[in-house]
Amino acid sequence: MSDENAAYPKRASGAPLALEQREETGDGRRFSPSIARNRDVVRDVFRAHMPTAGQVLEIASGTGEHGTYIVSALPDLSWTYSDIDPAGRASQTAWAQQTGDGRLHGPLEIDVTVAGWANIASLSDFDGVFCANMIHIAPFAATEGLFQGLGEGLRQGGRFMLYGPFARDGDIAPSNARFSEDLKRRDPSWGVRDLVRDILPLAASVHLSLVEIVEMPANNLSVIFERA
């Protein structure tokens, strides 16, 4: 179960409601307790399976902590934040300013439910895409739009890392089942997605091949795809 990017008020486009208490600093940075718990394992999986040099675009960057932390360990990598929510973009900007790292770019305003977002983001310029804890706290149209854009814009051989809680062909951990029911009470269009029934068919339809499924703490998964 994971809630680290669920930090923002609900919007008509489906951006998420707050699911965990945020810590904020006077300089505008936000801190997520759950990111603090899992950032090391997420970084390690990224380093093992994603580009360690070049440019990566993050979708729904939330507080901005994941990208900031990953880049700090990979000196040849540049990272571009993005978010639909202004509060998220403000935190990402603050993180980039605080670190002073010129390899942190953006944030871009990206709504993956808008057709053509991949062109707006110049997705073909990126070697990889990272998305953590978005698809269960947005309508399924956001997942469909995310993959449609990846199919349209991600270059051949480009990689995509998707992190969060999942069911697997109807099998779901009890904690994830409870989490999903709680999400659906907040918004019926939200909920933990099924990797086998929902995600892999979408990926295959846009020529994204499954590379690896990595078990993560707290019943989360990291799922790695490559553009064929």
PDB file of C-alpha atoms in Angstrom:
ATOM      1  CA  MET A   1       0.000   0.000   0.000  1.00  0.00           C
ATOM      2  CA  SER A   2       1.362   3.414  -0.901  1.00  0.00           C
ATOM      3  CA  ASP A   3       0.168   6.985  -0.707  1.00  0.00           C
ATOM      4  CA  GLU A   4       3.237   9.119  -1.111  1.00  0.00           C
ATOM      5  CA  ASN A   5       2.160  11.139  -4.156  1.00  0.00           C
ATOM      6  CA  ALA A   6      -1.422  11.547  -3.002  1.00  0.00           C
ATOM      7  CA  ALA A   7      -0.871  15.021  -1.673  1.00  0.00           C
ATOM      8  CA  TYR A   8      -3.191  17.382  -3.439  1.00  0.00           C
ATOM      9  CA  PRO A   9      -6.806  18.547  -3.371  1.00  0.00           C
ATOM     10  CA  LYS A  10      -9.150  16.846  -5.797  1.00  0.00           C
ATOM     11  CA  ARG A  11      -9.629  18.673  -9.090  1.00  0.00           C
ATOM     12  CA  ALA A  12     -12.142  18.184 -11.865  1.00  0.00           C
ATOM     13  CA  SER A  13      -9.480  16.476 -13.964  1.00  0.00           C
ATOM     14  CA  GLY A  14      -8.998  13.848 -11.285  1.00  0.00           C
ATOM     15  CA  ALA A  15      -5.888  15.002  -9.435  1.00  0.00           C
ATOM     16  CA  PRO A  16      -5.741  13.345  -6.030  1.00  0.00           C
ATOM     17  CA  LEU A  17      -6.992  14.225  -2.612  1.00  0.00           C
ATOM     18  CA  ALA A  18      -4.587  14.315   0.340  1.00  0.00           C
ATOM     19  CA  LEU A  19      -3.945  10.842   1.737  1.00  0.00           C
ATOM     20  CA  GLU A  20      -1.066  11.539   4.093  1.00  0.00           C
ATOM     21  CA  GLN A  21       0.065  14.442   6.210  1.00  0.00           C
ATOM     22  CA  ARG A  22       2.688  16.603   4.509  1.00  0.00           C
ATOM     23  CA  GLU A  23       5.584  18.371   6.137  1.00  0.00           C
ATOM     24  CA  GLU A  24       6.516  21.713   4.622  1.00  0.00           C
ATOM     25  CA  THR A  25       9.524  23.958   5.068  1.00  0.00           C
ATOM     26  CA  GLY A  26       9.776  27.696   4.884  1.00  0.00           C
ATOM     27  CA  ASP A  27      11.460  27.433   1.493  1.00  0.00           C
ATOM     28  CA  GLY A  28       8.494  25.709  -0.171  1.00  0.00           C
ATOM     29  CA  ARG A  29       9.726  22.121  -0.190  1.00  0.00           C
ATOM     30  CA  ARG A  30       7.296  19.387   0.790  1.00  0.00           C
ATOM     31  CA  PHE A  31       8.307  16.158   2.524  1.00  0.00           C
ATOM     32  CA  SER A  32       6.489  12.828   2.280  1.00  0.00           C
ATOM     33  CA  PRO A  33       6.916  10.354   5.174  1.00  0.00           C
ATOM     34  CA  SER A  34       6.343   7.399   2.852  1.00  0.00           C
ATOM     35  CA  ILE A  35       8.981   8.569   0.380  1.00  0.00           C
ATOM     36  CA  ALA A  36      11.451   8.806   3.246  1.00  0.00           C
ATOM     37  CA  ARG A  37      10.734   5.145   3.991  1.00  0.00           C
ATOM     38  CA  ASN A  38      11.094   3.774   0.462  1.00  0.00           C
ATOM     39  CA  ARG A  39      13.319   6.142  -1.485  1.00  0.00           C
ATOM     40  CA  ASP A  40      16.390   3.918  -1.166  1.00  0.00           C
ATOM     41  CA  VAL A  41      14.763   0.813  -2.629  1.00  0.00           C
ATOM     42  CA  VAL A  42      13.084   2.836  -5.384  1.00  0.00           C
ATOM     43  CA  ARG A  43      16.434   4.400  -6.274  1.00  0.00           C
ATOM     44  CA  ASP A  44      18.141   1.006  -6.299  1.00  0.00           C
ATOM     45  CA  VAL A  45      15.550  -0.490  -8.658  1.00  0.00           C
ATOM     46  CA  PHE A  46      15.790   2.568 -10.880  1.00  0.00           C
ATOM     47  CA  ARG A  47      19.574   2.282 -11.022  1.00  0.00           C
ATOM     48  CA  ALA A  48      19.351  -1.415 -11.915  1.00  0.00           C
ATOM     49  CA  HIS A  49      16.728  -1.166 -14.665  1.00  0.00           C
ATOM     50  CA  MET A  50      16.469   2.399 -15.963  1.00  0.00           C
ATOM     51  CA  PRO A  51      18.848   4.713 -17.835  1.00  0.00           C
ATOM     52  CA  THR A  52      21.605   5.958 -15.559  1.00  0.00           C
ATOM     53  CA  ALA A  53      22.687   8.600 -18.073  1.00  0.00           C
ATOM     54  CA  GLY A  54      20.686  10.877 -20.331  1.00  0.00           C
ATOM     55  CA  GLN A  55      17.299  12.408 -19.620  1.00  0.00           C
ATOM     56  CA  VAL A  56      14.322  11.098 -17.652  1.00  0.00           C
ATOM     57  CA  LEU A  57      10.839  12.589 -17.427  1.00  0.00           C
ATOM     58  CA  GLU A  58       8.849  12.015 -14.253  1.00  0.00           C
ATOM     59  CA  ILE A  59       5.054  12.011 -14.505  1.00  0.00           C
ATOM     60  CA  ALA A  60       3.178  13.232 -11.400  1.00  0.00           C
ATOM     61  CA  SER A  61       6.301  14.147  -9.450  1.00  0.00           C
ATOM     62  CA  GLY A  62       4.402  15.002  -6.262  1.00  0.00           C
ATOM     63  CA  THR A  63       6.719  16.562  -3.702  1.00  0.00           C
ATOM     64  CA  GLY A  64       9.706  16.187  -6.043  1.00  0.00           C
ATOM     65  CA  GLU A  65      11.681  14.035  -3.628  1.00  0.00           C
ATOM     66  CA  HIS A  66      12.032  10.887  -5.738  1.00  0.00           C
ATOM     67  CA  GLY A  67      13.672  12.648  -8.662  1.00  0.00           C
ATOM     68  CA  THR A  68      15.871  14.748  -6.420  1.00  0.00           C
ATOM     69  CA  TYR A  69      17.099  11.682  -4.555  1.00  0.00           C
ATOM     70  CA  ILE A  70      17.648   9.507  -7.636  1.00  0.00           C
ATOM     71  CA  VAL A  71      19.604  12.197  -9.466  1.00  0.00           C
ATOM     72  CA  SER A  72      21.830  12.759  -6.439  1.00  0.00           C
ATOM     73  CA  ALA A  73      23.139   9.201  -6.884  1.00  0.00           C
ATOM     74  CA  LEU A  74      23.512   9.250 -10.686  1.00  0.00           C
ATOM     75  CA  PRO A  75      25.863  12.014 -11.855  1.00  0.00           C
ATOM     76  CA  ASP A  76      25.204  11.499 -15.579  1.00  0.00           C
ATOM     77  CA  LEU A  77      21.409  11.678 -15.334  1.00  0.00           C
ATOM     78  CA  SER A  78      19.160  14.695 -15.888  1.00  0.00           C
ATOM     79  CA  TRP A  79      15.604  14.753 -14.533  1.00  0.00           C
ATOM     80  CA  THR A  80      12.520  16.710 -15.538  1.00  0.00           C
ATOM     81  CA  TYR A  81       9.688  17.011 -13.033  1.00  0.00           C
ATOM     82  CA  SER A  82       6.056  17.358 -14.047  1.00  0.00           C
ATOM     83  CA  ASP A  83       2.704  17.617 -12.319  1.00  0.00           C
ATOM     84  CA  ILE A  84      -0.877  18.596 -13.013  1.00  0.00           C
ATOM     85  CA  ASP A  85      -1.088  20.340  -9.649  1.00  0.00           C
ATOM     86  CA  PRO A  86       0.400  23.800  -8.967  1.00  0.00           C
ATOM     87  CA  ALA A  87       1.260  22.922  -5.356  1.00  0.00           C
ATOM     88  CA  GLY A  88       3.262  19.945  -6.527  1.00  0.00           C
ATOM     89  CA  ARG A  89       5.108  22.017  -9.101  1.00  0.00           C
ATOM     90  CA  ALA A  90       5.924  24.608  -6.455  1.00  0.00           C
ATOM     91  CA  SER A  91       7.492  21.951  -4.236  1.00  0.00           C
ATOM     92  CA  GLN A  92       9.472  20.525  -7.153  1.00  0.00           C
ATOM     93  CA  THR A  93      10.792  23.978  -8.010  1.00  0.00           C
ATOM     94  CA  ALA A  94      11.786  24.504  -4.394  1.00  0.00           C
ATOM     95  CA  TRP A  95      13.661  21.193  -4.284  1.00  0.00           C
ATOM     96  CA  ALA A  96      15.583  22.054  -7.455  1.00  0.00           C
ATOM     97  CA  GLN A  97      16.456  25.494  -6.100  1.00  0.00           C
ATOM     98  CA  GLN A  98      17.502  24.164  -2.709  1.00  0.00           C
ATOM     99  CA  THR A  99      19.843  21.563  -4.173  1.00  0.00           C
ATOM    100  CA  GLY A 100      21.248  23.917  -6.780  1.00  0.00           C
ATOM    101  CA  ASP A 101      21.582  20.930  -9.115  1.00  0.00           C
ATOM    102  CA  GLY A 102      21.393  22.062 -12.727  1.00  0.00           C
ATOM    103  CA  ARG A 103      20.342  18.564 -13.804  1.00  0.00           C
ATOM    104  CA  LEU A 104      16.883  19.034 -12.253  1.00  0.00           C
ATOM    105  CA  HIS A 105      14.532  20.636 -14.778  1.00  0.00           C
ATOM    106  CA  GLY A 106      10.939  21.778 -15.042  1.00  0.00           C
ATOM    107  CA  PRO A 107       8.473  21.311 -13.664  1.00  0.00           C
ATOM    108  CA  LEU A 108       6.247  20.849 -16.688  1.00  0.00           C
ATOM    109  CA  GLU A 109       2.473  21.054 -16.414  1.00  0.00           C
ATOM    110  CA  ILE A 110       1.347  17.710 -17.830  1.00  0.00           C
ATOM    111  CA  ASP A 111      -2.157  16.258 -17.774  1.00  0.00           C
ATOM    112  CA  VAL A 112      -1.949  12.751 -19.206  1.00  0.00           C
ATOM    113  CA  THR A 113      -5.688  12.719 -19.888  1.00  0.00           C
ATOM    114  CA  VAL A 114      -5.137  15.392 -22.550  1.00  0.00           C
ATOM    115  CA  ALA A 115      -4.486  13.930 -25.995  1.00  0.00           C
ATOM    116  CA  GLY A 116      -1.083  14.826 -27.375  1.00  0.00           C
ATOM    117  CA  TRP A 117       0.617  15.358 -24.015  1.00  0.00           C
ATOM    118  CA  ALA A 118       3.654  13.444 -25.276  1.00  0.00           C
ATOM    119  CA  ASN A 119       4.212  16.024 -28.005  1.00  0.00           C
ATOM    120  CA  ILE A 120       3.720  18.887 -25.559  1.00  0.00           C
ATOM    121  CA  ALA A 121       6.343  17.333 -23.284  1.00  0.00           C
ATOM    122  CA  SER A 122       8.727  16.527 -26.187  1.00  0.00           C
ATOM    123  CA  LEU A 123       8.729  12.964 -24.896  1.00  0.00           C
ATOM    124  CA  SER A 124      10.904  11.725 -27.745  1.00  0.00           C
ATOM    125  CA  ASP A 125      13.794  13.719 -26.240  1.00  0.00           C
ATOM    126  CA  PHE A 126      13.819  11.506 -23.140  1.00  0.00           C
ATOM    127  CA  ASP A 127      15.566   8.194 -22.547  1.00  0.00           C
ATOM    128  CA  GLY A 128      13.141   7.069 -19.865  1.00  0.00           C
ATOM    129  CA  VAL A 129       9.957   7.904 -17.971  1.00  0.00           C
ATOM    130  CA  PHE A 130       9.253   7.378 -14.266  1.00  0.00           C
ATOM    131  CA  CYS A 131       5.847   7.410 -12.564  1.00  0.00           C
ATOM    132  CA  ALA A 132       5.234   6.604  -8.905  1.00  0.00           C
ATOM    133  CA  ASN A 133       1.905   6.331  -7.105  1.00  0.00           C
ATOM    134  CA  MET A 134      -0.317   8.045  -9.619  1.00  0.00           C
ATOM    135  CA  ILE A 135      -2.542   5.532 -11.343  1.00  0.00           C
ATOM    136  CA  HIS A 136      -4.518   4.428  -8.280  1.00  0.00           C
ATOM    137  CA  ILE A 137      -5.376   7.992  -7.248  1.00  0.00           C
ATOM    138  CA  ALA A 138      -6.675   9.167 -10.606  1.00  0.00           C
ATOM    139  CA  PRO A 139      -9.428   7.969 -12.948  1.00  0.00           C
ATOM    140  CA  PHE A 140      -8.482   5.021 -15.141  1.00  0.00           C
ATOM    141  CA  ALA A 141      -8.559   7.453 -18.071  1.00  0.00           C
ATOM    142  CA  ALA A 142      -5.298   8.838 -16.668  1.00  0.00           C
ATOM    143  CA  THR A 143      -3.686   5.395 -16.906  1.00  0.00           C
ATOM    144  CA  GLU A 144      -4.975   4.979 -20.445  1.00  0.00           C
ATOM    145  CA  GLY A 145      -3.718   8.429 -21.389  1.00  0.00           C
ATOM    146  CA  LEU A 146      -0.348   7.774 -19.788  1.00  0.00           C
ATOM    147  CA  PHE A 147       0.228   4.648 -21.847  1.00  0.00           C
ATOM    148  CA  GLN A 148      -1.173   6.201 -25.020  1.00  0.00           C
ATOM    149  CA  GLY A 149       1.345   9.009 -24.720  1.00  0.00           C
ATOM    150  CA  LEU A 150       4.187   6.600 -24.023  1.00  0.00           C
ATOM    151  CA  GLY A 151       3.263   4.674 -27.150  1.00  0.00           C
ATOM    152  CA  GLU A 152       3.208   7.856 -29.197  1.00  0.00           C
ATOM    153  CA  GLY A 153       6.349   9.504 -27.888  1.00  0.00           C
ATOM    154  CA  LEU A 154       8.781   7.223 -26.098  1.00  0.00           C
ATOM    155  CA  ARG A 155      11.721   6.423 -28.328  1.00  0.00           C
ATOM    156  CA  GLN A 156      12.591   2.853 -29.314  1.00  0.00           C
ATOM    157  CA  GLY A 157      14.532   1.271 -26.469  1.00  0.00           C
ATOM    158  CA  GLY A 158      13.278   3.890 -24.025  1.00  0.00           C
ATOM    159  CA  ARG A 159      12.262   2.578 -20.615  1.00  0.00           C
ATOM    160  CA  PHE A 160       9.315   3.251 -18.340  1.00  0.00           C
ATOM    161  CA  MET A 161       9.237   2.510 -14.600  1.00  0.00           C
ATOM    162  CA  LEU A 162       5.836   2.350 -12.911  1.00  0.00           C
ATOM    163  CA  TYR A 163       5.761   2.082  -9.120  1.00  0.00           C
ATOM    164  CA  GLY A 164       2.892   1.564  -6.699  1.00  0.00           C
ATOM    165  CA  PRO A 165       0.365  -0.949  -5.335  1.00  0.00           C
ATOM    166  CA  PHE A 166      -1.240  -3.484  -7.676  1.00  0.00           C
ATOM    167  CA  ALA A 167      -3.497  -6.496  -7.780  1.00  0.00           C
ATOM    168  CA  ARG A 168      -2.232  -9.389  -9.909  1.00  0.00           C
ATOM    169  CA  ASP A 169      -4.870 -11.221 -11.941  1.00  0.00           C
ATOM    170  CA  GLY A 170      -7.456 -10.744  -9.211  1.00  0.00           C
ATOM    171  CA  ASP A 171      -5.089 -11.559  -6.347  1.00  0.00           C
ATOM    172  CA  ILE A 172      -4.566  -8.604  -4.025  1.00  0.00           C
ATOM    173  CA  ALA A 173      -2.825  -8.253  -0.671  1.00  0.00           C
ATOM    174  CA  PRO A 174      -5.281  -7.536   2.162  1.00  0.00           C
ATOM    175  CA  SER A 175      -3.675  -4.162   2.885  1.00  0.00           C
ATOM    176  CA  ASN A 176      -3.977  -3.173  -0.777  1.00  0.00           C
ATOM    177  CA  ALA A 177      -7.601  -4.338  -0.857  1.00  0.00           C
ATOM    178  CA  ARG A 178      -8.415  -2.139   2.140  1.00  0.00           C
ATOM    179  CA  PHE A 179      -6.512   0.745   0.587  1.00  0.00           C
ATOM    180  CA  SER A 180      -8.405   0.340  -2.685  1.00  0.00           C
ATOM    181  CA  GLU A 181     -11.775   0.337  -0.935  1.00  0.00           C
ATOM    182  CA  ASP A 182     -10.808   3.496   0.933  1.00  0.00           C
ATOM    183  CA  LEU A 183      -9.826   5.159  -2.325  1.00  0.00           C
ATOM    184  CA  LYS A 184     -13.116   4.192  -3.956  1.00  0.00           C
ATOM    185  CA  ARG A 185     -15.041   5.704  -1.069  1.00  0.00           C
ATOM    186  CA  ARG A 186     -13.236   8.962  -1.753  1.00  0.00           C
ATOM    187  CA  ASP A 187     -13.798   8.717  -5.502  1.00  0.00           C
ATOM    188  CA  PRO A 188     -15.374   5.718  -7.294  1.00  0.00           C
ATOM    189  CA  SER A 189     -13.052   6.226 -10.276  1.00  0.00           C
ATOM    190  CA  TRP A 190      -9.956   5.577  -8.134  1.00  0.00           C
ATOM    191  CA  GLY A 191      -8.590   2.275  -6.892  1.00  0.00           C
ATOM    192  CA  VAL A 192      -5.672  -0.144  -7.004  1.00  0.00           C
ATOM    193  CA  ARG A 193      -5.269  -1.393 -10.585  1.00  0.00           C
ATOM    194  CA  ASP A 194      -4.738  -4.978 -11.663  1.00  0.00           C
ATOM    195  CA  LEU A 195      -1.330  -5.409 -13.269  1.00  0.00           C
ATOM    196  CA  VAL A 196      -2.330  -8.435 -15.349  1.00  0.00           C
ATOM    197  CA  ARG A 197      -5.844  -7.395 -16.322  1.00  0.00           C
ATOM    198  CA  ASP A 198      -5.475  -3.627 -16.599  1.00  0.00           C
ATOM    199  CA  ILE A 199      -1.857  -2.607 -17.122  1.00  0.00           C
ATOM    200  CA  LEU A 200      -0.096  -5.251 -19.195  1.00  0.00           C
ATOM    201  CA  PRO A 201      -2.753  -5.240 -21.958  1.00  0.00           C
ATOM    202  CA  LEU A 202      -2.494  -1.455 -22.181  1.00  0.00           C
ATOM    203  CA  ALA A 203       1.285  -1.679 -22.420  1.00  0.00           C
ATOM    204  CA  ALA A 204       1.163  -4.336 -25.125  1.00  0.00           C
ATOM    205  CA  SER A 205      -1.294  -2.263 -27.155  1.00  0.00           C
ATOM    206  CA  VAL A 206       1.251   0.565 -27.442  1.00  0.00           C
ATOM    207  CA  HIS A 207       4.303  -1.663 -28.045  1.00  0.00           C
ATOM    208  CA  LEU A 208       5.724  -1.524 -24.533  1.00  0.00           C
ATOM    209  CA  SER A 209       7.334  -4.830 -23.600  1.00  0.00           C
ATOM    210  CA  LEU A 210       7.486  -6.011 -20.001  1.00  0.00           C
ATOM    211  CA  VAL A 211      11.094  -6.171 -18.801  1.00  0.00           C
ATOM    212  CA  GLU A 212      10.861  -6.861 -15.069  1.00  0.00           C
ATOM    213  CA  ILE A 213       8.485  -6.931 -12.116  1.00  0.00           C
ATOM    214  CA  VAL A 214      10.246  -6.170  -8.843  1.00  0.00           C
ATOM    215  CA  GLU A 215       8.632  -6.866  -5.476  1.00  0.00           C
ATOM    216  CA  MET A 216       8.903  -3.850  -3.196  1.00  0.00           C
ATOM    217  CA  PRO A 217       8.192  -3.206   0.494  1.00  0.00           C
ATOM    218  CA  ALA A 218       4.614  -2.647   1.720  1.00  0.00           C
ATOM    219  CA  ASN A 219       3.087  -4.784  -1.057  1.00  0.00           C
ATOM    220  CA  ASN A 220       4.178  -2.430  -3.821  1.00  0.00           C
ATOM    221  CA  LEU A 221       5.704  -3.302  -7.182  1.00  0.00           C
ATOM    222  CA  SER A 222       8.119  -1.665  -9.570  1.00  0.00           C
ATOM    223  CA  VAL A 223       7.212  -2.590 -13.140  1.00  0.00           C
ATOM    224  CA  ILE A 224       9.724  -1.916 -15.901  1.00  0.00           C
ATOM    225  CA  PHE A 225       8.762  -1.625 -19.574  1.00  0.00           C
ATOM    226  CA  GLU A 226      10.749  -0.989 -22.746  1.00  0.00           C
ATOM    227  CA  ARG A 227       9.513   0.563 -25.974  1.00  0.00           C
ATOM    228  CA  ALA A 228       9.858  -1.989 -28.758  1.00  0.00           C
TER     229      ALA A 228
END
